Short mmCIF file of C-alpha atoms (C1' of nucleotides) in Angstrom, two decimals:
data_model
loop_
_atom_site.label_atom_id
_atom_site.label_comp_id
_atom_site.label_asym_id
_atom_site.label_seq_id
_atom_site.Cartn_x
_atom_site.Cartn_y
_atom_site.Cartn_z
CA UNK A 21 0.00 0.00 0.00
CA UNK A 22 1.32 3.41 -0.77
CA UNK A 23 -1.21 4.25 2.52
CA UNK A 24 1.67 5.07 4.54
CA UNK A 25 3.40 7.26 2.35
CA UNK A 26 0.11 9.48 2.00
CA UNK A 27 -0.28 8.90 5.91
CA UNK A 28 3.13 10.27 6.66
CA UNK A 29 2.27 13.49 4.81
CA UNK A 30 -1.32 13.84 6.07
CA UNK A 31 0.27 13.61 9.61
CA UNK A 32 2.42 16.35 8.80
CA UNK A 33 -0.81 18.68 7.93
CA UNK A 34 -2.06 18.14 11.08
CA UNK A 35 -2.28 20.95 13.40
CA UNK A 36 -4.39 19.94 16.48
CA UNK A 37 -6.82 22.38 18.16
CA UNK A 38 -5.88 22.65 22.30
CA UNK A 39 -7.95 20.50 23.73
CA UNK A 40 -9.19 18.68 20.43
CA UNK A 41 -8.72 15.20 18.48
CA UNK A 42 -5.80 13.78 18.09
CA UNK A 43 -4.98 10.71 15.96
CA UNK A 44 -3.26 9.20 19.17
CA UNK A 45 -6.35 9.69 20.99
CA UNK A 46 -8.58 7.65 18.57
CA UNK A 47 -6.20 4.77 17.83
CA UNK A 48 -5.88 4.38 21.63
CA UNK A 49 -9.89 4.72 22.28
CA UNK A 50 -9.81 2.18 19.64
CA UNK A 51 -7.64 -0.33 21.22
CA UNK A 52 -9.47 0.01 24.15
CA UNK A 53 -13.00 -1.23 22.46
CA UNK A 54 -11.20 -3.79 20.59
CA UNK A 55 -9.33 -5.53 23.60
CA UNK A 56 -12.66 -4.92 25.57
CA UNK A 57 -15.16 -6.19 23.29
CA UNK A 58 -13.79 -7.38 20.04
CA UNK A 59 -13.27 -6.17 16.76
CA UNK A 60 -17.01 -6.06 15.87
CA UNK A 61 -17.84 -3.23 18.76
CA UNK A 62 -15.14 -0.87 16.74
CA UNK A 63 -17.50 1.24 14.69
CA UNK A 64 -16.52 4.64 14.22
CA UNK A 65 -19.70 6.05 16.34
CA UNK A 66 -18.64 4.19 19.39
CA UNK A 67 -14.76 5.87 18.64
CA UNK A 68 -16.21 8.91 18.54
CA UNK A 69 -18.54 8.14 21.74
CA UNK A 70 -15.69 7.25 23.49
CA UNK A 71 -12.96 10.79 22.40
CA UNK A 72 -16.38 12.61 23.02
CA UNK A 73 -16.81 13.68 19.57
CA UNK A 74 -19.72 13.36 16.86
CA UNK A 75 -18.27 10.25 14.80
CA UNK A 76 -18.23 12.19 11.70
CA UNK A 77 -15.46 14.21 12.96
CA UNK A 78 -13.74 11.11 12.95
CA UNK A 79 -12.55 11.51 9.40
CA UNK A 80 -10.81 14.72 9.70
CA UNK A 81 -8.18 12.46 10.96
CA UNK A 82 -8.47 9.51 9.46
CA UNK A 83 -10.02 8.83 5.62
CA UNK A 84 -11.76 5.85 6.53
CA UNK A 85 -12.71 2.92 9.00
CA UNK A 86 -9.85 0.63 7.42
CA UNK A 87 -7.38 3.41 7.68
CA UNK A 88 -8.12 2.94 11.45
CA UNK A 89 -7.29 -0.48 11.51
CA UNK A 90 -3.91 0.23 9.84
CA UNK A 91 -2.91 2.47 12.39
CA UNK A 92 -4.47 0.36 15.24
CA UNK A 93 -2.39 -2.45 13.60
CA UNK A 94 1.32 -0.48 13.69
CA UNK A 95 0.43 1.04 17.17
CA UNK A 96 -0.10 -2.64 19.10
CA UNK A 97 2.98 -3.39 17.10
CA UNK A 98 4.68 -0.77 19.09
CA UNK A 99 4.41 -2.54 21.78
CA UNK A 100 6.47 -5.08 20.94
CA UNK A 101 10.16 -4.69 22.33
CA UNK A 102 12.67 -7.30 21.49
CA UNK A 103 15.97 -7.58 23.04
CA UNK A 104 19.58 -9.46 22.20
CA UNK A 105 19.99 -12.07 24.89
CA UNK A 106 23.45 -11.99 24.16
CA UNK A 107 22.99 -15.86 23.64
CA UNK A 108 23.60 -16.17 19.98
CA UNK A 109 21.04 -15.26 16.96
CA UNK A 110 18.61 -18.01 17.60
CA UNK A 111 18.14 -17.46 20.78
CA UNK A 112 17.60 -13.45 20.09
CA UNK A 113 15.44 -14.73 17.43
CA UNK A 114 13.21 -16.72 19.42
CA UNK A 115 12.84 -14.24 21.93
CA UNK A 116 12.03 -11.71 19.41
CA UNK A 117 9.61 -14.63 18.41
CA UNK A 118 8.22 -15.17 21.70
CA UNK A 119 7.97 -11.38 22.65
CA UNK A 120 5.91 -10.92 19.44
CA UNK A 121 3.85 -13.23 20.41
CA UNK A 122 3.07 -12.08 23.53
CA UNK A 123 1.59 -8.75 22.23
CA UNK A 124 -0.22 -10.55 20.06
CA UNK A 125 -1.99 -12.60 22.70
CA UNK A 126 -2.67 -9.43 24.63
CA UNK A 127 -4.64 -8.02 21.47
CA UNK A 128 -6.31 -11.10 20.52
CA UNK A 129 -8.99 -8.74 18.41
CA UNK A 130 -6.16 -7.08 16.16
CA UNK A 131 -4.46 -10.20 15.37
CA UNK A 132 -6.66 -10.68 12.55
CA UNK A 133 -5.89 -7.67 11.11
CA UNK A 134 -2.96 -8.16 10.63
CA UNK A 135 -3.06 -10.39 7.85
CA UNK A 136 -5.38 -7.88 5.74
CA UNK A 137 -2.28 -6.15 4.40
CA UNK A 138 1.00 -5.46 4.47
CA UNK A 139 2.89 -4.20 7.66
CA UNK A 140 4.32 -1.16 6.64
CA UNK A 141 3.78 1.30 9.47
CA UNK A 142 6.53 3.06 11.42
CA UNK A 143 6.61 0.77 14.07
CA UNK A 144 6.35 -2.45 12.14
CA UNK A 145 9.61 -1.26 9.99
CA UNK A 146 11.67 -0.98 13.18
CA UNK A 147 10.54 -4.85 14.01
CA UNK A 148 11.76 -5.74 10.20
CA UNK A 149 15.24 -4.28 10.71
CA UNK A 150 15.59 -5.39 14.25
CA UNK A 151 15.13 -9.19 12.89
CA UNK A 152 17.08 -8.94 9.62
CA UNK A 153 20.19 -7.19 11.62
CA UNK A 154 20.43 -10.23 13.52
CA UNK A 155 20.58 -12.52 10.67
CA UNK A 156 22.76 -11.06 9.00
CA UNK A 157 25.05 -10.09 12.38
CA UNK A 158 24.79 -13.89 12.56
CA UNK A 159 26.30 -14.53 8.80
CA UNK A 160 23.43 -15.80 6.72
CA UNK A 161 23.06 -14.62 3.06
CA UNK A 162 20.82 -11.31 2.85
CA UNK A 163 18.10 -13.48 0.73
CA UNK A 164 18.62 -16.10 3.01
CA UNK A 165 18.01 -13.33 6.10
CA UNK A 166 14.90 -12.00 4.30
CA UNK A 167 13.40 -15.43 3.73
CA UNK A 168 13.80 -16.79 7.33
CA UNK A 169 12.83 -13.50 8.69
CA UNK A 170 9.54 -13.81 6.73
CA UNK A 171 8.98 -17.52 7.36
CA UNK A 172 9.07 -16.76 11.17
CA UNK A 173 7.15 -14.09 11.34
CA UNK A 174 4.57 -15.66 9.32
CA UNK A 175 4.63 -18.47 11.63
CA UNK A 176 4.53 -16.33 14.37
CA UNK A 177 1.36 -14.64 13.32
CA UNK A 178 -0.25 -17.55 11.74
CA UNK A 179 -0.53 -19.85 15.03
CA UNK A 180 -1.51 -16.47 16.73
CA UNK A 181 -4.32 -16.21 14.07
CA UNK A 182 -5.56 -19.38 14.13
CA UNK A 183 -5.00 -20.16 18.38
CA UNK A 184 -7.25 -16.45 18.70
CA UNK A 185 -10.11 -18.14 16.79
CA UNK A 186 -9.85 -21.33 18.80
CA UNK A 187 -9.00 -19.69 22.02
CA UNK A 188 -12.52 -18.21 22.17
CA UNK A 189 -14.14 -21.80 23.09
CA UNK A 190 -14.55 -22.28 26.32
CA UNK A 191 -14.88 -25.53 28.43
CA UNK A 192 -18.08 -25.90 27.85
CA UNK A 193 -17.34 -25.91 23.83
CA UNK A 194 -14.66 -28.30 24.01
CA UNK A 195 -16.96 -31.00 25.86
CA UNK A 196 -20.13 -30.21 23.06
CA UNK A 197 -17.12 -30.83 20.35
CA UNK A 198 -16.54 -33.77 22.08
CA UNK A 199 -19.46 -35.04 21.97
CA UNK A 200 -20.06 -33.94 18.70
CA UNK A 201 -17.31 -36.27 17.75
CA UNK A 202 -18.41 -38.97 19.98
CA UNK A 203 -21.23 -39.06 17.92
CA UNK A 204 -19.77 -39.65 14.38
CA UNK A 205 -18.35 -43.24 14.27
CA UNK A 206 -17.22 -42.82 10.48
CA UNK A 207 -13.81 -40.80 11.98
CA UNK A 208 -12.72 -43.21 14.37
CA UNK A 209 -9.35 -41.56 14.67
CA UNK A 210 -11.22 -38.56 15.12
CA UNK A 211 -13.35 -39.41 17.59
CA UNK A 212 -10.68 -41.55 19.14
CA UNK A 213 -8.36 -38.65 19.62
CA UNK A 214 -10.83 -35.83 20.38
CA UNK A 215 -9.07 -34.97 23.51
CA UNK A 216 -5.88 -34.06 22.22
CA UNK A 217 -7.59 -32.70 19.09
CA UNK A 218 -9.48 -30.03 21.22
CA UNK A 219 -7.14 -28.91 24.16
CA UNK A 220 -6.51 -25.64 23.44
CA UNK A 221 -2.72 -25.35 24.22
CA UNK A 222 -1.95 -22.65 21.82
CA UNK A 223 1.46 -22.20 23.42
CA UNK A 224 2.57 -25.66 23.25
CA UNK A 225 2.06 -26.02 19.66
CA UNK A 226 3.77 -22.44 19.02
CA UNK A 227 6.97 -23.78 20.87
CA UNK A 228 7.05 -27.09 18.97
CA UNK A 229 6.22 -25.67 15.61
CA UNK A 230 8.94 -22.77 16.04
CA UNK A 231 11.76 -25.62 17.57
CA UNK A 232 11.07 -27.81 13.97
CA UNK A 233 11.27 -24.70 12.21
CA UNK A 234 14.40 -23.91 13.45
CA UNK A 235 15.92 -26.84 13.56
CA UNK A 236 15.32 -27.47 9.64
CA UNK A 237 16.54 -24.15 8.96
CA UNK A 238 19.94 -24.93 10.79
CA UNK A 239 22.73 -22.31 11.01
CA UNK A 240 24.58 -20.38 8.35
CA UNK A 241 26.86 -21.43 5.84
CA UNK B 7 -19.02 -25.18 18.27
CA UNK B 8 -21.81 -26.91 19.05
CA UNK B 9 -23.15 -25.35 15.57
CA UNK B 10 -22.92 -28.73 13.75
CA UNK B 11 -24.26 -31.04 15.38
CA UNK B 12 -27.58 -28.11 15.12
CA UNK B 13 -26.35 -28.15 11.29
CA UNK B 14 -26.84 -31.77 11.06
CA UNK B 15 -29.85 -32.22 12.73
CA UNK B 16 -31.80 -28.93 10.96
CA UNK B 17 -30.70 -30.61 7.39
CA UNK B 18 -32.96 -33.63 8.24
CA UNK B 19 -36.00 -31.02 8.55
CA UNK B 20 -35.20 -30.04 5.09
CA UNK B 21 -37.96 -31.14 3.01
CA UNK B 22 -36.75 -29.08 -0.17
CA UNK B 23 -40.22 -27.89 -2.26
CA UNK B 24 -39.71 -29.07 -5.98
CA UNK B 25 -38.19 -26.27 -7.59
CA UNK B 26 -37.53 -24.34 -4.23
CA UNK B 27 -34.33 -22.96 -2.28
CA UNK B 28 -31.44 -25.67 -1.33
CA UNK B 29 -28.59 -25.35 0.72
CA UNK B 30 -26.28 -26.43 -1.70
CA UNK B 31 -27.62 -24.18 -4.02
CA UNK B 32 -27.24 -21.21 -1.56
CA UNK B 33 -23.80 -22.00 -0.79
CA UNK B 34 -22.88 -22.89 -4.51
CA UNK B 35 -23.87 -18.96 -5.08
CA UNK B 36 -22.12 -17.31 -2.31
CA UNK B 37 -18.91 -19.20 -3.78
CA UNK B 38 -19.27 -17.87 -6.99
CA UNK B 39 -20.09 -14.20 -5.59
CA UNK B 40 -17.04 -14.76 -3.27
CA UNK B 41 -14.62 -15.79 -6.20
CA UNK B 42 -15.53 -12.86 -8.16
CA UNK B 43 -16.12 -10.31 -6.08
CA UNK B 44 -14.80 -11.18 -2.67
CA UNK B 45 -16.02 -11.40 0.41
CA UNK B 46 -17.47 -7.67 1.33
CA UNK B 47 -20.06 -8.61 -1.53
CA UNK B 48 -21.25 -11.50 -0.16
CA UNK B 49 -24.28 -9.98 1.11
CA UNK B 50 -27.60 -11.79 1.95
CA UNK B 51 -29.64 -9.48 -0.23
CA UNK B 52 -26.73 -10.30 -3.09
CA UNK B 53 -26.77 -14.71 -2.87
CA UNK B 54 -30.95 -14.19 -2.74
CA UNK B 55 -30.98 -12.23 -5.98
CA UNK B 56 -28.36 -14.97 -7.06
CA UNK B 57 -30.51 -17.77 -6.30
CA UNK B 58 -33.93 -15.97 -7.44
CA UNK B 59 -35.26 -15.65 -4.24
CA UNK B 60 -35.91 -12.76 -1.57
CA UNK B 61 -33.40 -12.22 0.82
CA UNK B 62 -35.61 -13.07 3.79
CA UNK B 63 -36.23 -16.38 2.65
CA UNK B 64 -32.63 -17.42 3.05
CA UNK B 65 -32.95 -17.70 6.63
CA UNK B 66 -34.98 -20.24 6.39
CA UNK B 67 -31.87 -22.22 5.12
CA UNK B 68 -29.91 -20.68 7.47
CA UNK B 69 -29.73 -19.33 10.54
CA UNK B 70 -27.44 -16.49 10.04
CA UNK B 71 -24.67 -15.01 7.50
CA UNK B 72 -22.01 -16.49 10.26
CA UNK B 73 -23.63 -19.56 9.54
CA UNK B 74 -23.18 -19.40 6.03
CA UNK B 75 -20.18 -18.31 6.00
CA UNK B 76 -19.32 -22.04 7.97
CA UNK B 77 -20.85 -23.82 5.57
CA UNK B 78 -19.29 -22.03 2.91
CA UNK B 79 -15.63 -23.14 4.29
CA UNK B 80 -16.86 -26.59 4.33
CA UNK B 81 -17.43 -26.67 0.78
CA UNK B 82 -14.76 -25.14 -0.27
CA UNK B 83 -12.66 -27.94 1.95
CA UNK B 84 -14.57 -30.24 0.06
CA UNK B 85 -12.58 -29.68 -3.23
CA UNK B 86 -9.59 -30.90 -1.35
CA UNK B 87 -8.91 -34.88 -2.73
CA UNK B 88 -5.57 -35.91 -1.02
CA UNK B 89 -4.32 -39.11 -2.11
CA UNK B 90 -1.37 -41.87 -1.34
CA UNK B 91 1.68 -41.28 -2.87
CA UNK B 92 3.24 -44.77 -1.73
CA UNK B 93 6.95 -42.78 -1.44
CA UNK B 94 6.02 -42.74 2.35
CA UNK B 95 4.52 -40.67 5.13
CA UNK B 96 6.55 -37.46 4.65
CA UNK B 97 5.69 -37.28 0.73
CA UNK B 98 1.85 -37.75 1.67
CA UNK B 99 2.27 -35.47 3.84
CA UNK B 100 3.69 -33.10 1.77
CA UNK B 101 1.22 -33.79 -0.71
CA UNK B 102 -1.72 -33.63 1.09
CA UNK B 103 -0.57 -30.09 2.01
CA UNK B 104 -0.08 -28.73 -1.28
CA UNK B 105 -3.10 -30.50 -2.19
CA UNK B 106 -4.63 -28.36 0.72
CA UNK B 107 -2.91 -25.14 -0.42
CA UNK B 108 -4.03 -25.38 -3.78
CA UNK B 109 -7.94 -25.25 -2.71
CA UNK B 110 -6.81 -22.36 -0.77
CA UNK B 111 -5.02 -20.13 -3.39
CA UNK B 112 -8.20 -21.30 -5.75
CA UNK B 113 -10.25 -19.69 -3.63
CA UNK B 114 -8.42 -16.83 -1.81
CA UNK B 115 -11.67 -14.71 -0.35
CA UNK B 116 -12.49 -17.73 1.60
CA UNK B 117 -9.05 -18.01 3.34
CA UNK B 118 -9.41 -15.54 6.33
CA UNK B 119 -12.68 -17.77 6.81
CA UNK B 120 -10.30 -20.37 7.97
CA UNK B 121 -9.04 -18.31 10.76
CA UNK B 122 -12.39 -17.62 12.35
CA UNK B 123 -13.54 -21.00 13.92
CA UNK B 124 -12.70 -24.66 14.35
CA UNK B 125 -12.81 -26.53 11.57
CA UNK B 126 -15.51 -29.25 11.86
CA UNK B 127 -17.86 -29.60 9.02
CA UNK B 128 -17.83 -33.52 7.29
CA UNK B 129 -15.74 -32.62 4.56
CA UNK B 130 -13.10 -30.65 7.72
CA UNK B 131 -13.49 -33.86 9.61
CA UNK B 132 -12.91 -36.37 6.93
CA UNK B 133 -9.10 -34.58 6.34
CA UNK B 134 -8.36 -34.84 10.17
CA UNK B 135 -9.15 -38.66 9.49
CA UNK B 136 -7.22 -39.00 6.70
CA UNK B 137 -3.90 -36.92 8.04
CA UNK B 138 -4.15 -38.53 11.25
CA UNK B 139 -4.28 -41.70 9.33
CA UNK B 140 -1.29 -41.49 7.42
CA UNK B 141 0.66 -40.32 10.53
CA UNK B 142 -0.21 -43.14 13.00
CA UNK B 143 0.10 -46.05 10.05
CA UNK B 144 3.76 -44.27 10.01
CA UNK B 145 4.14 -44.98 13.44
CA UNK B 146 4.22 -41.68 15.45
CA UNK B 147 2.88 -42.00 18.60
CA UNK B 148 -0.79 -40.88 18.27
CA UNK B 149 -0.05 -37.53 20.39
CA UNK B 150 2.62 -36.96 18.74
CA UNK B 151 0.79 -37.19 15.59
CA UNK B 152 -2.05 -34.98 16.48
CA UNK B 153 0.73 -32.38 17.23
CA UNK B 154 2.01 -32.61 13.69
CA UNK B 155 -0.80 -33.01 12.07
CA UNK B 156 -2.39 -30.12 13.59
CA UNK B 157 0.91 -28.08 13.33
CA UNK B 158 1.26 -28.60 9.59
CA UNK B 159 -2.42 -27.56 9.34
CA UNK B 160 -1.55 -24.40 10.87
CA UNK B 161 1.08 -23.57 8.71
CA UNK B 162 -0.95 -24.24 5.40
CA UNK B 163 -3.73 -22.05 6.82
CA UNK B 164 -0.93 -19.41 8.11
CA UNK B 165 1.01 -19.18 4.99
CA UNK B 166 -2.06 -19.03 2.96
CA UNK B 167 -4.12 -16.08 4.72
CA UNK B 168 -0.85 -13.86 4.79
CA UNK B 169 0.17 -14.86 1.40
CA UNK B 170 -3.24 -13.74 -0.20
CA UNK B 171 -3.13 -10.54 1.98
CA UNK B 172 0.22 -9.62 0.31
CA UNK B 173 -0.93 -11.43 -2.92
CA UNK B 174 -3.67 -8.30 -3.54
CA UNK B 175 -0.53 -5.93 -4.58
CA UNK B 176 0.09 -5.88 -7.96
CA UNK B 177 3.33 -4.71 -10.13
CA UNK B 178 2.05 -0.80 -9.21
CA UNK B 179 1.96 -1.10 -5.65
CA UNK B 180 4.91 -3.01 -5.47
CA UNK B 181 6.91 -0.43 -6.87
CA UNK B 182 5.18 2.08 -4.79
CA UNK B 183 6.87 0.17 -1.69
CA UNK B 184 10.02 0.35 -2.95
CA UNK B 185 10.00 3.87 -3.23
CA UNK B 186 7.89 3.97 0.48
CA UNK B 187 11.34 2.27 1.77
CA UNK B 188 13.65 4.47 -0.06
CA UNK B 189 12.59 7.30 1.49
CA UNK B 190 13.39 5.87 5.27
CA UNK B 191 17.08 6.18 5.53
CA UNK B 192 16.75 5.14 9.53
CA UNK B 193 16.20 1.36 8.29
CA UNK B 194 19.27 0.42 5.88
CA UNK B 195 18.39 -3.14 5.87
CA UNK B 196 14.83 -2.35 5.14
CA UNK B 197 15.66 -0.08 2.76
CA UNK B 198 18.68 -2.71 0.79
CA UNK B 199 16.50 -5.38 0.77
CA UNK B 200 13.59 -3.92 -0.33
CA UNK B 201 13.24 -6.09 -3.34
CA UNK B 202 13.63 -9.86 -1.76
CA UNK B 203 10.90 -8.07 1.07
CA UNK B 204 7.79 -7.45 -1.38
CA UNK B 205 8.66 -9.85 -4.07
CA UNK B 206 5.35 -12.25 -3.54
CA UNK B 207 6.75 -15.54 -3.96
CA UNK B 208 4.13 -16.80 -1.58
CA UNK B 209 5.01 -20.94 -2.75
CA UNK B 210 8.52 -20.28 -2.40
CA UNK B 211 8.35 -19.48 1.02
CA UNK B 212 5.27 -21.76 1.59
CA UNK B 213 8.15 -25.09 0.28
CA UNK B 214 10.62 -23.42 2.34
CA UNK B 215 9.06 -23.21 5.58
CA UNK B 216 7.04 -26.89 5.05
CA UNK B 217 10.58 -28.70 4.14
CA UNK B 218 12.38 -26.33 7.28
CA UNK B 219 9.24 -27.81 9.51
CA UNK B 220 9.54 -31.14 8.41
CA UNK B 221 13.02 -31.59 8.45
CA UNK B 222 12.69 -30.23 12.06
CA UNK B 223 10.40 -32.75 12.59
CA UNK B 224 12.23 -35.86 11.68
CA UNK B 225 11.04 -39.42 11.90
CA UNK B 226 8.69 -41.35 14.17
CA UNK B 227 10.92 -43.24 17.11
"C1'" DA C 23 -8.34 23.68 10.25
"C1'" DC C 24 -11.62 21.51 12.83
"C1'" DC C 25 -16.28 20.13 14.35
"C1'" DT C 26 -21.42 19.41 13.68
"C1'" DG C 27 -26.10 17.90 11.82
"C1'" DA C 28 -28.68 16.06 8.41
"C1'" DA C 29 -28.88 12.83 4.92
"C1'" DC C 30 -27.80 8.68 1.83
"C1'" DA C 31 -27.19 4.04 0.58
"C1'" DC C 32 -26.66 -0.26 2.43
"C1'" DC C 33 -26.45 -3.75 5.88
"C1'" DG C 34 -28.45 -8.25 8.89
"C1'" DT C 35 -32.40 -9.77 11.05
"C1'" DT C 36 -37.41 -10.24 12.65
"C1'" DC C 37 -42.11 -11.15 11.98
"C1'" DA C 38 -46.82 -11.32 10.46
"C1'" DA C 39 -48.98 -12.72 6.41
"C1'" DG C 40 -49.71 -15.50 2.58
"C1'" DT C 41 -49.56 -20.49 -0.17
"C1'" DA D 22 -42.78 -26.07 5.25
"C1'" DC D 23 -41.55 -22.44 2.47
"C1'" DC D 24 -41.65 -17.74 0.57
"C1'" DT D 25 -42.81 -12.66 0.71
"C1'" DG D 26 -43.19 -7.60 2.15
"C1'" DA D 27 -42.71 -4.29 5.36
"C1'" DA D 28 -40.12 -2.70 9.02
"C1'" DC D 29 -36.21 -2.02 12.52
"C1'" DA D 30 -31.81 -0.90 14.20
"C1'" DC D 31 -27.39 -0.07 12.77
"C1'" DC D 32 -23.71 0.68 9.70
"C1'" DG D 33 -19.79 3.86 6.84
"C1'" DT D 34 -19.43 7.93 4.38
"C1'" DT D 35 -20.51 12.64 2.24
"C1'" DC D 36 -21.30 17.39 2.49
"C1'" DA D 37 -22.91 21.99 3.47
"C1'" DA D 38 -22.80 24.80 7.35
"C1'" DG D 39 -20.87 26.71 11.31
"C1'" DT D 40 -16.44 28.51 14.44
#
DNA sequence: ACCTGAACACCGTTCAAGT
DNA sequence: ACCTGAACACCGTTCAAGT
């Protein structure tokens, strides 16, 4: 998207009123909804409800609903703050991996969004050259650098994707699925392995998936 | 969700009128809308006029768009025909997940539907038997082959719902990102490797990451 | 430059009424 | 049992008018 570019200018225009809007303001009244009471509950009358504004003041400062999103998006991405463990690249990497994840599960709502479009806010550009300077720091091949950096973060977001939309059920949901399955004798491994099938440990999965990964990408050279 | 086992039971009431509205023929429609259009026209009002009907009436099909939208993903997994390679468990596998990937890149506007809500229509429940299959005949140890099987899942799914995301920019926009990035000076890396970053080479990365998983993966034992 | 009020087109869903 | 028509509440967005 050439969004940001037109973003980065727009943002320059701005000249807020003392006490008026402010595009901080609405992406964090946004975040607030979002975390609160899902991504659904974000309409742009309840933003405005909540900055105490009419909600079509709302796009003085931003040109539409989705534009929202894209700067909800890069601000929870803000939030994420990897280190250097000082343990070698794969360890920095899979705390970078880890830490990333952890936002994510904080903003279960946004997750989502963030496979709409590309990531090409301020804050999400500082995450891109954090991860590709340790790559390369560690000696793989730029190409090779960009690749792995993608595949992990895809990873990283795709298991927080998918473990958001299966977080939601509850107990109660995973004993109907069970007996849901209990009742469908042409899947016998299915129903046979309906426990496993439907425990919800998001977390597990994320650390064996990102170990494989890892360990079939191997080190450089 | 306890949604299907409702599902299966309302599809007994069904007594179709000769002539009259059928669920297949409902979600038959919204796939075609959904190819062609994507998803923000799939509209009740839009699959009635598709199916020469009033909108209203659809609900007595189903219960809700959410509900449509479930059974839309189901038939859309339905298209997916894995099949034995007899080179072993680790080329089925990898079969059965390009297999997968191709019904998903067919059919991109259903993707992010993948992301919303367990997967447990017939056609859903029919791959779990056969990839669960193929693992425990191989001999992993049936946790451990709910684990994979569930993991490799994920990453199909992952890959596939940010890959279309990114897949929406054409030549234009690409270029446009370039330029975005050469205007940033505070992110070198960003900025060199610009063109490896927004090249879409979505099954590239999607062999890369399966054979890195895989490999991480090993054998059963 | 920023905020407001009225208005538009478009949603999903409900329900009483017909056959 | 299925289909229809009218109606409801709720959206995102536009625009002329105010300060």
């Amino acid at each position: 998207m050439q969004w940001w570019r037109a973003r980065y200018a727009a943002r320059e225009r701005q000249r807020p009123r003392a006490g008026g809007l402010e595009l901080s303001r609405i992406t964090r009244a946004a975040l607030e909804i979002v975390d609160a009471e899902g991504l659904t509950a974000l309409t742009m009358r309840r933003v405005a409800e909540e900055t105490g504004v009419r909600h079509t003041s709302l796009y003085r400062h931003v040109a539409s609903r989705d534009e929202l999103l894209v700067e909800l998006v890069d601000h929870v991405l803000g939030e994420v703050a990897p280190r250097q463990t000082g343990a070698g690249w794969r360890a920095d990497l899979e705390q970078a991996a880890h830490a990333f994840r952890q936002v994510l599960l904080a903003h279960p709502a946004v997750v989502p969004l963030l496979t709409v479009g590309q990531l090409l806010g301020p804050n999400a550009l500082r995450g891109r050259e954090f991860g590709l300077g340790l790559l390369i720091r560690a000696g793989w091949e730029p190409a090779r650098a960009v690749r792995i950096y993608l595949t992990v973060t895809h990873f990283v977001i795709g298991t927080a994707v998918l473990g958001t939309g299966g977080a939601a059920r509850g107990a109660g949901e995973r004993t109907a699925m069970t007996d849901l399955f209990a009742g469908l004798p042409q899947y016998p491994l299915v129903r046979e392995l309906a426990g496993p099938l439907n425990l919800p440990d998001g977390d597990q999965e994320f650390a064996f998936g990102l170990t494989a990964l890892l360990d079939g990408i191997g080190d450089p050279r």
